[in-house]
Short mmCIF file of C-alpha atoms in Angstrom, two decimals:
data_model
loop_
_atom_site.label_atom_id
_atom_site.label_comp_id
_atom_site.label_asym_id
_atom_site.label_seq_id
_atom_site.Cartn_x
_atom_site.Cartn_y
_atom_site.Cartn_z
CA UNK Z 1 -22.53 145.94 57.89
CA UNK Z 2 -24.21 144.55 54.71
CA UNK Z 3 -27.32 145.26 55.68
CA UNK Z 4 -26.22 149.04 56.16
CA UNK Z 5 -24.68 148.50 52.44
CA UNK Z 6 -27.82 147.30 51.07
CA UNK Z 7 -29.67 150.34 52.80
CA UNK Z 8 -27.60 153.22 51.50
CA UNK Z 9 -27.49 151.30 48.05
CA UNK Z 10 -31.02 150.58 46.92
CA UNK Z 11 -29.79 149.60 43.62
CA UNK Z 12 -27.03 146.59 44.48
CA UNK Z 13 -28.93 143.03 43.60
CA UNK Z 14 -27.12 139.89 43.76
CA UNK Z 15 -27.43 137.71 40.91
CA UNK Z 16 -27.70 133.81 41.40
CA UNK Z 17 -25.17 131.99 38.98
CA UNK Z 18 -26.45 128.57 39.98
CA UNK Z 19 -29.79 129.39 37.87
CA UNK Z 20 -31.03 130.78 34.65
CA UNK Z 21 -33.46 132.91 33.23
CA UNK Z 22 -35.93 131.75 30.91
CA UNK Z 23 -35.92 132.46 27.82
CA UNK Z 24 -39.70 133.10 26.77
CA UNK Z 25 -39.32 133.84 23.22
CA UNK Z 26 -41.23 132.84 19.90
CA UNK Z 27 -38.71 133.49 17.37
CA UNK Z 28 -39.67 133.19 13.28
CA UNK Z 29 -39.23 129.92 11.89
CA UNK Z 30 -37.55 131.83 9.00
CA UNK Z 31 -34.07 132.16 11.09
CA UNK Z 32 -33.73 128.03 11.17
CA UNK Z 33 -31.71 125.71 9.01
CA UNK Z 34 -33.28 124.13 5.91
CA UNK Z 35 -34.84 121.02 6.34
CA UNK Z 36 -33.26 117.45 5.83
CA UNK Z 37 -35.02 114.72 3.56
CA UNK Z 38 -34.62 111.31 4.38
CA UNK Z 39 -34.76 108.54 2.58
CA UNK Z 40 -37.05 105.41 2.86
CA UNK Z 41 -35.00 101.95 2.12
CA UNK Z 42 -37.03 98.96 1.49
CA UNK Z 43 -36.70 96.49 4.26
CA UNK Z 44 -36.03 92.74 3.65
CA UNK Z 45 -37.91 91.48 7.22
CA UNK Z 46 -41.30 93.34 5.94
CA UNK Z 47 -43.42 95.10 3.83
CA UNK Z 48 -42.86 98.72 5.67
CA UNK Z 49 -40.14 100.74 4.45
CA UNK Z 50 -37.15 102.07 7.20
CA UNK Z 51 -36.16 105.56 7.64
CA UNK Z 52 -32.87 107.05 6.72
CA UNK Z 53 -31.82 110.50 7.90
CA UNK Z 54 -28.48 111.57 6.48
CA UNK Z 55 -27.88 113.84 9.25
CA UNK Z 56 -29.96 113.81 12.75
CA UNK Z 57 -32.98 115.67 12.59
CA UNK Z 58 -33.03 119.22 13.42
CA UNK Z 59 -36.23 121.18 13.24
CA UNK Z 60 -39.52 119.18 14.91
CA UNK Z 61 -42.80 120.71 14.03
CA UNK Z 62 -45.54 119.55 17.15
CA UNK Z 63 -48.67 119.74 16.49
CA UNK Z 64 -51.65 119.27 19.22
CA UNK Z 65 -55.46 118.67 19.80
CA UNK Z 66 -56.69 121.95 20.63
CA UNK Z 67 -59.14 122.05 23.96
CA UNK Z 68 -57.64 119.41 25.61
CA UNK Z 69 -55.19 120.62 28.97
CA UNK Z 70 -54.33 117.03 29.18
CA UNK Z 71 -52.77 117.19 25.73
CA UNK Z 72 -51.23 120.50 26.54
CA UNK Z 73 -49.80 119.11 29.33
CA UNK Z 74 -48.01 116.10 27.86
CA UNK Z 75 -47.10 118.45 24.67
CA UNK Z 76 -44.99 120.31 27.60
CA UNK Z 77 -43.55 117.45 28.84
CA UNK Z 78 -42.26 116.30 25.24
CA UNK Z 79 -40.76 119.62 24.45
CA UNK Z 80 -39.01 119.91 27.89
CA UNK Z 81 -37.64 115.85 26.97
CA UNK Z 82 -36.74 116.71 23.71
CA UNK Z 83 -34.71 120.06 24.65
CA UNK Z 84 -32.93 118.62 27.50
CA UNK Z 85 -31.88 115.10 25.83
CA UNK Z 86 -31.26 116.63 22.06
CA UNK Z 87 -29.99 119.75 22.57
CA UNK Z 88 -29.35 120.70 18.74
CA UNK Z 89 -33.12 120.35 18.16
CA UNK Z 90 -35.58 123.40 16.81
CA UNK Z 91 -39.34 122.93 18.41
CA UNK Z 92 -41.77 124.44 16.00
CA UNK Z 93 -45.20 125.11 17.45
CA UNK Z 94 -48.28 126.64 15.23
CA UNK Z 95 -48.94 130.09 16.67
CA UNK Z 96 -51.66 129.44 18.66
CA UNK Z 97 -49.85 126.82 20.14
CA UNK Z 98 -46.95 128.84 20.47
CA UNK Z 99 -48.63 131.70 22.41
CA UNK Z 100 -50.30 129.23 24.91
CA UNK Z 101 -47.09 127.25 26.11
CA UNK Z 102 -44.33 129.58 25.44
CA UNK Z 103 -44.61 131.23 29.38
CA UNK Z 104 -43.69 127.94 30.17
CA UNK Z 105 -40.68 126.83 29.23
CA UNK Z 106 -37.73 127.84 29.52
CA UNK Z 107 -36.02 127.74 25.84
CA UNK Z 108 -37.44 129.40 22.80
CA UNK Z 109 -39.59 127.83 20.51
CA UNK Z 110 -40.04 128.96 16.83
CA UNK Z 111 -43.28 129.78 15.11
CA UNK Z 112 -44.98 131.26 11.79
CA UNK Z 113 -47.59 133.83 10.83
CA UNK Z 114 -50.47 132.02 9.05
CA UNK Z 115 -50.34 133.72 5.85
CA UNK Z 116 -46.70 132.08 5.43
CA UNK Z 117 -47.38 128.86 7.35
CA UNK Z 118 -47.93 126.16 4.07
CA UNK Z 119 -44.17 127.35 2.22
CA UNK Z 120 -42.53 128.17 5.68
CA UNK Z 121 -43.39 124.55 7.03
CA UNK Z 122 -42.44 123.14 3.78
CA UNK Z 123 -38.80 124.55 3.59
CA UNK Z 124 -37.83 124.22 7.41
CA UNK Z 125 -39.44 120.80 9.05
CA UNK Z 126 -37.58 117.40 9.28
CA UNK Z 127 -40.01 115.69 11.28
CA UNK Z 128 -43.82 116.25 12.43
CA UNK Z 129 -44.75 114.81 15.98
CA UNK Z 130 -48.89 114.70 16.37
CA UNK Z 131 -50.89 114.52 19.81
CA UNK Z 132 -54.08 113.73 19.20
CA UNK Z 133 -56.60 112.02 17.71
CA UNK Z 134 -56.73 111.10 13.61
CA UNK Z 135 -58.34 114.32 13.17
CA UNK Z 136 -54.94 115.62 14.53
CA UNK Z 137 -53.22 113.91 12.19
CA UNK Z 138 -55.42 115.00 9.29
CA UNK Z 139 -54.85 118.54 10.38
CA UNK Z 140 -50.86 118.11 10.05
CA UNK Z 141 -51.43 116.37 6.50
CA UNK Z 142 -53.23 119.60 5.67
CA UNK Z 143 -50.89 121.54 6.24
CA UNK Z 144 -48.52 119.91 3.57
CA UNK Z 145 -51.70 119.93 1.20
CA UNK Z 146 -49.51 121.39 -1.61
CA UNK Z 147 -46.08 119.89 -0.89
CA UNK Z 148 -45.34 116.89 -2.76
CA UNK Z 149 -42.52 115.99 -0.13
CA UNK Z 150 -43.98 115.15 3.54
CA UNK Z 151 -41.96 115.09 6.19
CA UNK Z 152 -42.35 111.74 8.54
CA UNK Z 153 -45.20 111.89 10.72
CA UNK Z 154 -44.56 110.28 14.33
CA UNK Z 155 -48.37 110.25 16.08
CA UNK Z 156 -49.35 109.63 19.77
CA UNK Z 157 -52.98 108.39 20.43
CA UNK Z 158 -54.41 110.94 22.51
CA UNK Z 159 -57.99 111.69 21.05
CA UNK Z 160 -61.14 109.90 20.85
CA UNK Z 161 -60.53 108.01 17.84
CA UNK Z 162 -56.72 106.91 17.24
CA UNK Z 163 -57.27 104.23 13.98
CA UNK Z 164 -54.29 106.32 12.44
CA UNK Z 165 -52.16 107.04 15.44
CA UNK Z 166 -49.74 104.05 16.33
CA UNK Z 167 -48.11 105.00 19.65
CA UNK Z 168 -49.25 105.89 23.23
CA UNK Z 169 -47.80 109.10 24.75
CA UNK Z 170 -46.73 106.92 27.46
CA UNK Z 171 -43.39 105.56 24.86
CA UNK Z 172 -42.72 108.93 23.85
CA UNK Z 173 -38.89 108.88 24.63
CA UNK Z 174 -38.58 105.47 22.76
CA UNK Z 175 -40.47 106.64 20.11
CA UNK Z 176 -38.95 110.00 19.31
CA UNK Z 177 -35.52 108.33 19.62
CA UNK Z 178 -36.03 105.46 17.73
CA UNK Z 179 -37.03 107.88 14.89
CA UNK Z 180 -34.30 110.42 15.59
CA UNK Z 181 -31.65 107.98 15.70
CA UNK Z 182 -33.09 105.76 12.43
CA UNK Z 183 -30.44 106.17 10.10
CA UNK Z 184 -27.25 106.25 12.32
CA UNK Z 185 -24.85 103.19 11.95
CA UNK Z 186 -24.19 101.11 15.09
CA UNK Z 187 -21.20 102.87 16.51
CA UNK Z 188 -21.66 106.11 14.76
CA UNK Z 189 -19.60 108.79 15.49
CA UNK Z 190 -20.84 111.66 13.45
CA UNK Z 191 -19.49 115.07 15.80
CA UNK Z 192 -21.47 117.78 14.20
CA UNK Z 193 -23.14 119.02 11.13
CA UNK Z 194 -20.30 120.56 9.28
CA UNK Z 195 -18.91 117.20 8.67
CA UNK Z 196 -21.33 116.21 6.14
CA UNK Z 197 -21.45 117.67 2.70
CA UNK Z 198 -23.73 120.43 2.25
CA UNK Z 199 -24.79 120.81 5.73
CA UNK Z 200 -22.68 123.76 7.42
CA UNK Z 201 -23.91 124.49 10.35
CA UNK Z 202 -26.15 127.52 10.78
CA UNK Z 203 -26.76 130.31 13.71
CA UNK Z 204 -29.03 128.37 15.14
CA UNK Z 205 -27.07 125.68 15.21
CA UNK Z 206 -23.83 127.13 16.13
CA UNK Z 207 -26.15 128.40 19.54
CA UNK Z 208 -27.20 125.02 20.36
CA UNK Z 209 -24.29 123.03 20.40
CA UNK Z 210 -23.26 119.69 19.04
CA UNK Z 211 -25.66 118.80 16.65
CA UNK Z 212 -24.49 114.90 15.74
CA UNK Z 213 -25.87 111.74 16.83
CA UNK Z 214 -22.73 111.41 19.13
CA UNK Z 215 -24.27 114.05 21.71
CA UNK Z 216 -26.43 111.32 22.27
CA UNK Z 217 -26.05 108.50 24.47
CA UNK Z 218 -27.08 105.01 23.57
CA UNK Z 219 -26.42 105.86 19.96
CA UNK Z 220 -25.68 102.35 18.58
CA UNK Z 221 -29.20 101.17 17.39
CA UNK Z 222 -27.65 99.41 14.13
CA UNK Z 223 -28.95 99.55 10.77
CA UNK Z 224 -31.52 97.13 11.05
CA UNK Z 225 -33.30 99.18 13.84
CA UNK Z 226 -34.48 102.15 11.61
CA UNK Z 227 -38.21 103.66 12.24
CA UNK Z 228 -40.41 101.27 10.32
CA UNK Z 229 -42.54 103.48 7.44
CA UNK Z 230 -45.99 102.84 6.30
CA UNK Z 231 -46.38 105.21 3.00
CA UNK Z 232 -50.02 106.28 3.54
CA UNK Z 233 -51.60 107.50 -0.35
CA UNK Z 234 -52.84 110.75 -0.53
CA UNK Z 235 -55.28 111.93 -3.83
CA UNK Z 236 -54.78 115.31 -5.90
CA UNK Z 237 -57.41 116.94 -6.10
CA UNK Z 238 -58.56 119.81 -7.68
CA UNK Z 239 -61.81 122.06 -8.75
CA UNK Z 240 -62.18 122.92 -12.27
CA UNK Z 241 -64.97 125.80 -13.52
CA UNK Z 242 -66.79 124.91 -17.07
CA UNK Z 243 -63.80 126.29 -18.73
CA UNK Z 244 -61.42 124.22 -17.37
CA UNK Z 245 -59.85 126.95 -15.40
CA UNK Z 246 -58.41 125.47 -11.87
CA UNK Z 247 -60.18 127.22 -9.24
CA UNK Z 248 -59.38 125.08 -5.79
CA UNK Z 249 -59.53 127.85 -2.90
CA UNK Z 250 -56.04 126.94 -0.72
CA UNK Z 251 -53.47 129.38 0.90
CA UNK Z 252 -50.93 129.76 -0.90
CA UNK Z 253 -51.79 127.90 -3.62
CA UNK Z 254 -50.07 129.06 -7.13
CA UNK Z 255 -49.24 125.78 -9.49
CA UNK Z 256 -52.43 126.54 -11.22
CA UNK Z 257 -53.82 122.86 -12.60
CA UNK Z 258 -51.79 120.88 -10.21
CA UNK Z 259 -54.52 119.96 -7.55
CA UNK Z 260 -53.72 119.65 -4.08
CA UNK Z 261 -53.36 116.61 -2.16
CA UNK Z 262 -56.06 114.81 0.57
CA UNK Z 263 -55.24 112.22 2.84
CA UNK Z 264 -58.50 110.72 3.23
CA UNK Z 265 -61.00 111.79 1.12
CA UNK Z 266 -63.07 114.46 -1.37
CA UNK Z 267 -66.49 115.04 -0.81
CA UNK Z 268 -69.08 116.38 -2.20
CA UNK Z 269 -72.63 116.94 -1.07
CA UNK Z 270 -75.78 118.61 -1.60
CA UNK Z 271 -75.46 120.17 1.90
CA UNK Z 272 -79.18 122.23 3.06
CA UNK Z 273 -80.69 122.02 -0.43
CA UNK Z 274 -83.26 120.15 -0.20
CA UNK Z 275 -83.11 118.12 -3.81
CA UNK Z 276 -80.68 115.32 -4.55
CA UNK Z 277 -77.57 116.23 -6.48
CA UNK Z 278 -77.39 115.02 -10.46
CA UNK Z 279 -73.50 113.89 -10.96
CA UNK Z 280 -71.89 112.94 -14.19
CA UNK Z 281 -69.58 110.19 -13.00
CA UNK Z 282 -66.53 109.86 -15.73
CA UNK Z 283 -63.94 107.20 -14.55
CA UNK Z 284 -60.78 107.09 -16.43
CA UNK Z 285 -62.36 109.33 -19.20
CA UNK Z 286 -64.97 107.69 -19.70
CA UNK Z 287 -68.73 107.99 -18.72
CA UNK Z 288 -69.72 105.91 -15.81
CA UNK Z 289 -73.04 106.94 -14.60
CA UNK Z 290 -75.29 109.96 -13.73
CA UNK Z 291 -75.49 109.67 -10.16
CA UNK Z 292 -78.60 110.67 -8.14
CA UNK Z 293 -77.55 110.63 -4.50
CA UNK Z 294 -77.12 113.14 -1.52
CA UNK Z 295 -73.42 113.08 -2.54
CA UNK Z 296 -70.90 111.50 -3.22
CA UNK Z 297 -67.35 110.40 -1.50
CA UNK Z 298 -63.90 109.47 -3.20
CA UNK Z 299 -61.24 108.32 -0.57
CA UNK Z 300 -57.94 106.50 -0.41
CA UNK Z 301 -57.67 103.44 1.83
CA UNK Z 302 -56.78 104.87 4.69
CA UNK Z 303 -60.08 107.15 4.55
CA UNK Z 304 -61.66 104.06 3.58
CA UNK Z 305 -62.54 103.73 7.11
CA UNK Z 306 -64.08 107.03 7.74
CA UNK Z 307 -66.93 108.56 5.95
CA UNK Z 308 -66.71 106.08 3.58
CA UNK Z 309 -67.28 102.98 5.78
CA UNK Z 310 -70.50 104.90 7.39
CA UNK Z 311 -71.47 105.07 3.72
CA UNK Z 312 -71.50 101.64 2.97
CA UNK Z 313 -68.11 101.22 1.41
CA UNK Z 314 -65.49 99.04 1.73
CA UNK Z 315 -62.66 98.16 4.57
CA UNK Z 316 -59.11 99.00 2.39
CA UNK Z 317 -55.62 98.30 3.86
CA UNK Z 318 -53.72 100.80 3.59
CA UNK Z 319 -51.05 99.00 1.85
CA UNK Z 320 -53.48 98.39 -1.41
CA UNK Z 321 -53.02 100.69 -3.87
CA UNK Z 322 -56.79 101.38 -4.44
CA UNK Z 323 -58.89 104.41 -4.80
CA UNK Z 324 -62.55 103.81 -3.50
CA UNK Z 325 -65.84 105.79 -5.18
CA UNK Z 326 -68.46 105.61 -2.58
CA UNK Z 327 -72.11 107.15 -3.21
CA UNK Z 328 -73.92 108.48 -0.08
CA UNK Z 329 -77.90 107.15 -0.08
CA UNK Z 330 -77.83 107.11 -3.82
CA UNK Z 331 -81.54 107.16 -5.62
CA UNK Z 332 -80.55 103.98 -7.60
CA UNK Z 333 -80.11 100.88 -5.19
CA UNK Z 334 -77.88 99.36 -8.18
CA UNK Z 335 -74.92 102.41 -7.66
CA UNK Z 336 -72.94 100.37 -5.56
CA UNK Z 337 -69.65 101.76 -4.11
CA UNK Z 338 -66.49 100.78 -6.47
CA UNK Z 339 -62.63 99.95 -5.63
CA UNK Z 340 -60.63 100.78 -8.52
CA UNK Z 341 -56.82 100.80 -9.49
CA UNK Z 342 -55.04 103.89 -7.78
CA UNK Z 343 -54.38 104.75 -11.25
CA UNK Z 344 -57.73 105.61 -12.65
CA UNK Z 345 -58.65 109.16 -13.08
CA UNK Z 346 -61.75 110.13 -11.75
CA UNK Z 347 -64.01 113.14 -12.88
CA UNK Z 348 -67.24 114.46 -10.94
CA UNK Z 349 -69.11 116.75 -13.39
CA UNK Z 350 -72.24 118.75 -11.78
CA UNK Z 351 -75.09 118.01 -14.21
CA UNK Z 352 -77.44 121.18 -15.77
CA UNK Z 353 -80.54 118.43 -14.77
CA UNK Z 354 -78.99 119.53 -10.83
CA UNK Z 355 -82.11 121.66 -9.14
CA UNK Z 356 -80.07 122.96 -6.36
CA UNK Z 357 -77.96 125.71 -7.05
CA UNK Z 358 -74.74 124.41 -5.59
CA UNK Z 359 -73.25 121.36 -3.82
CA UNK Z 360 -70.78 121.59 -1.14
CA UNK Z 361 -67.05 120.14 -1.23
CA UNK Z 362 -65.19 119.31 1.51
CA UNK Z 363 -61.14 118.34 1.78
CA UNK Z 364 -60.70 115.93 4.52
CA UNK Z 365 -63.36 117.08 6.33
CA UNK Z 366 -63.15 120.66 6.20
CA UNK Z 367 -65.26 122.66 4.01
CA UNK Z 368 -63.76 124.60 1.05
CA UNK Z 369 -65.77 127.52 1.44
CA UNK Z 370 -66.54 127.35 -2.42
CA UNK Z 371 -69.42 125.51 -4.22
CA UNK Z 372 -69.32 123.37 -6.98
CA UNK Z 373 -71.94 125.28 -9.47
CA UNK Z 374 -73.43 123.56 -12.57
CA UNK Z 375 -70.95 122.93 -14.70
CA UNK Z 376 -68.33 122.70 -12.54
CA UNK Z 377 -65.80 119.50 -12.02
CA UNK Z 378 -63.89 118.05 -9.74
CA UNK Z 379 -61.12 116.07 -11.17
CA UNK Z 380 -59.02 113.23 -8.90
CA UNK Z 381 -55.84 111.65 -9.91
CA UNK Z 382 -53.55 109.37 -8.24
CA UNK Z 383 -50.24 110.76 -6.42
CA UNK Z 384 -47.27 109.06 -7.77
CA UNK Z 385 -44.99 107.57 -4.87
CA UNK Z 386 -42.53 105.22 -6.19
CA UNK Z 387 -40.02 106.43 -8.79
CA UNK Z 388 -37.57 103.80 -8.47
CA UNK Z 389 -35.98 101.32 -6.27
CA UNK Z 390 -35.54 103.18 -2.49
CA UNK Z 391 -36.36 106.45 -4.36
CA UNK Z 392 -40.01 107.42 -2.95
CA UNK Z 393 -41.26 110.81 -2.93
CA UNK Z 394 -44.95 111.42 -2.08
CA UNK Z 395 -47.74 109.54 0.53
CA UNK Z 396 -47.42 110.64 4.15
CA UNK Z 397 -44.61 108.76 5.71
CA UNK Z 398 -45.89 107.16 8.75
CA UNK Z 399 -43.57 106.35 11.24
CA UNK Z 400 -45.21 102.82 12.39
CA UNK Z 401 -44.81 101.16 16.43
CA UNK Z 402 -42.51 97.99 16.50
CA UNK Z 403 -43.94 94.88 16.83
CA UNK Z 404 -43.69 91.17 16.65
CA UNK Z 405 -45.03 89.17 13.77
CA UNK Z 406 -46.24 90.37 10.72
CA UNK Z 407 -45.48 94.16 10.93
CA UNK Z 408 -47.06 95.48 8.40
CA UNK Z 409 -50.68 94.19 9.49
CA UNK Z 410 -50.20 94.21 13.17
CA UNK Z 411 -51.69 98.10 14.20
CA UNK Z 412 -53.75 97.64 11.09
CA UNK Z 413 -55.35 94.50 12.31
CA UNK Z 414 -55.41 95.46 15.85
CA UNK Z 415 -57.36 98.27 15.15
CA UNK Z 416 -60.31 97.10 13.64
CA UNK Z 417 -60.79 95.23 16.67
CA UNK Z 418 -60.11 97.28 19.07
CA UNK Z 419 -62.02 100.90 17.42
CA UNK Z 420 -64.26 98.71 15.30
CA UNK Z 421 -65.35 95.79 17.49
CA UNK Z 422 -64.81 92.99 15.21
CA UNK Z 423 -65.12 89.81 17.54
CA UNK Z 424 -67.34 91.54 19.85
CA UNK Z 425 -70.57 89.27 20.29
CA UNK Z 426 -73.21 91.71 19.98
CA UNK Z 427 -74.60 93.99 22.80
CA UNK Z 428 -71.55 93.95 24.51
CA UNK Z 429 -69.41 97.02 25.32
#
């Protein structure tokens, strides 16, 4: 009899209530909440600093090595975690990102055009989760380049150098709910949103449910068991033409004089020309040295062991508050590199005694696209962090792996021998 049904009625389909749809949407990262800032206590047991959210964390920008399926892959399995066990959180992908993964799951993510992406990012993310190498990492920072204000950075180890990156993949749930909870009392009971001051709930919200740390089970970390912080120093940096007019070439870029902020280093370099650059070196306003050299590199300590270490320089924790002037094969065997207070402005005029027409300058390791022609300057200052007791606003917050000992040194330590080879009796692998 049904089957006659079914046959005189080609239209009738049954609908199975025990499953879902998916939802395989990209929806604009302008329909999501503002973004929370947390606050970074100083800790009595260390020298790190410990998270405090004043609400759980709602919008969680990923960002991925590209041309990896591996880190695809585990980027997948994150999301999926993170939907399922916090339901009130936003995934933010970057578009390309967004477009590759979206078939797959079966929630929406949110995305941005790339003409908005610097502002959007700024006003909507709580929290920035990396997979990937440093380069990753460096590629995240970049994307803040102009926002004094970082959101924490939580990093997985995942790419073929991982000095910055703290955590394997493999302690992802730990990880992201060690952070997520860091800030939420033992016992807290916080329902939803709308409960705190200033923080109605929005649509997006509304859609996804409670939104407190009480939708989540095993809540009752205590305060002592915040996400430790490691405040990495950026630079500002900016390009100046013989007028003094500010001419550094970023998206989005309007506070004209300001600079814009690198994580590891500037550099610049005489690139194909075949003649070695002439540089007025001024430190703290006053003349240092013309340098004669294939270029020259200016990094904070955690660059200090990138292109700075190949060039000779030294090996700066990251908790010293240092700026390092390296030269790179200078003419003059006396130009040794220089560690100076974080302080001390630093001014790299292109001398008219230069032969070449134009040296190259480079953010971080990506090239600006724009030369620095005779005349020309690029002027570094230091970023201010610390405006007060607990009140920090600046660096890259670094959300740091637990360990026993001496906390602050620990990944630090362990790193140079693990990616460096300190120890290692020579010739072996």
């Amino acid at each position: 009899m049904l089957c006659a049904i079914l046959r005189r009625s080609p239209r009738l389909t049954f609908r199975h209530f025990s499953t879902s749809q998916p939802r395989h949407e990209i929806k604009d990262i302008g329909s999501l909440s503002q973004r929370l800032i947390p606050k970074y206590q100083e800790s009595c047991d260390g020298e790190l600093l410990c998270l405090q959210w004043p609400a759980p964390p709602r919008n969680i920008f990923l960002v991925r090595k590209d041309c990896a399926p591996a880190v695809t892959d585990s980027l997948i399995e994150f999301v999926n975690h993170v939907s399922s066990a916090y339901p009130s959180i936003a995934v933010i992908l970057e578009s390309k990102t967004a477009a590759e993964v979206h078939s797959s799951l079966s929630f929406p993510v949110y995305s941005v055009s790339l003409d908005e992406k610097t502002t959007a990012l700024h006003d909507k993310v709580d929290l920035t989760v990396t997979l990937g190498g440093d380069g990753t990492i460096l590629h995240a920072a970049s994307l803040f380049a102009t926002c004094s204000n970082v959101p924490p950075v939580l990093s997985f180890s995942m790419g073929t150098l991982g000095f910055l990156s703290e955590w394997k993949f493999s302690e992802f749930k730990r990880a992201f709910r060690e952070v997520y909870m860091s800030g939420a009392g033992a016992g807290d009971r916080t329902p939803v949103l709308e409960d705190i001051p200033g923080a109605a709930p929005t649509k997006q919200e509304t859609e996804m449910g409670p939104t407190g740390w009480s939708s989540v089970r095993g809540k009752s970390m205590g305060s002592t068991r915040g996400a430790r912080i490691l405040m990495r120093n950026r630079l500002k940096v900016g390009l100046f033409t013989a007028d003094g007019t500010e001419t550094t070439p970023i998206r989005t870029k309007t506070d004209q004089g300001q600079g814009v902020y690198v994580m590891n280093e500037l550099l610049i370099h005489r690139g194909k020309e075949p003649h070695l650059a002439v540089v007025d070196v001024f430190v703290g306003g006053r003349f240092l040295t013309e340098a004669v050299a294939d270029g020259i590199i200016i990094s904070t300590p955690t660059g200090s062991t990138a292109y700075s270490l190949s060039s000779g320089g030294s090996i700066v924790h990251p908790l010293v508050p240092s700026i390092l002037l390296t030269p790179i094969c200078p003419r003059s065997l006396s130009f040794r590199p220089l560690v100076l207070p974080s302080s001390t402005p630093i001014t790299l005029r292109l001398s008219e005694k230069n032969r070449g027409r134009e040296l190259e300058v480079s953010l971080d390791g990506v090239h600006l696209g724009q030369g620095m022609a005779v005349g020309m300057e690029v002027r570094v200052w230091n970023e201010e962090m610390r405006h007060g007791k607990n009140e920090w606003q600046g660096g890259v917050p670094s959300v740091m792996r637990r360990s026993v000992g001496c906390e602050a040194h620990e990944g630090w330590v362990g790193g140079l021998n693990g990616l460096l080879k300190f120890n290692h009796p020579f010739g072996e692998p």
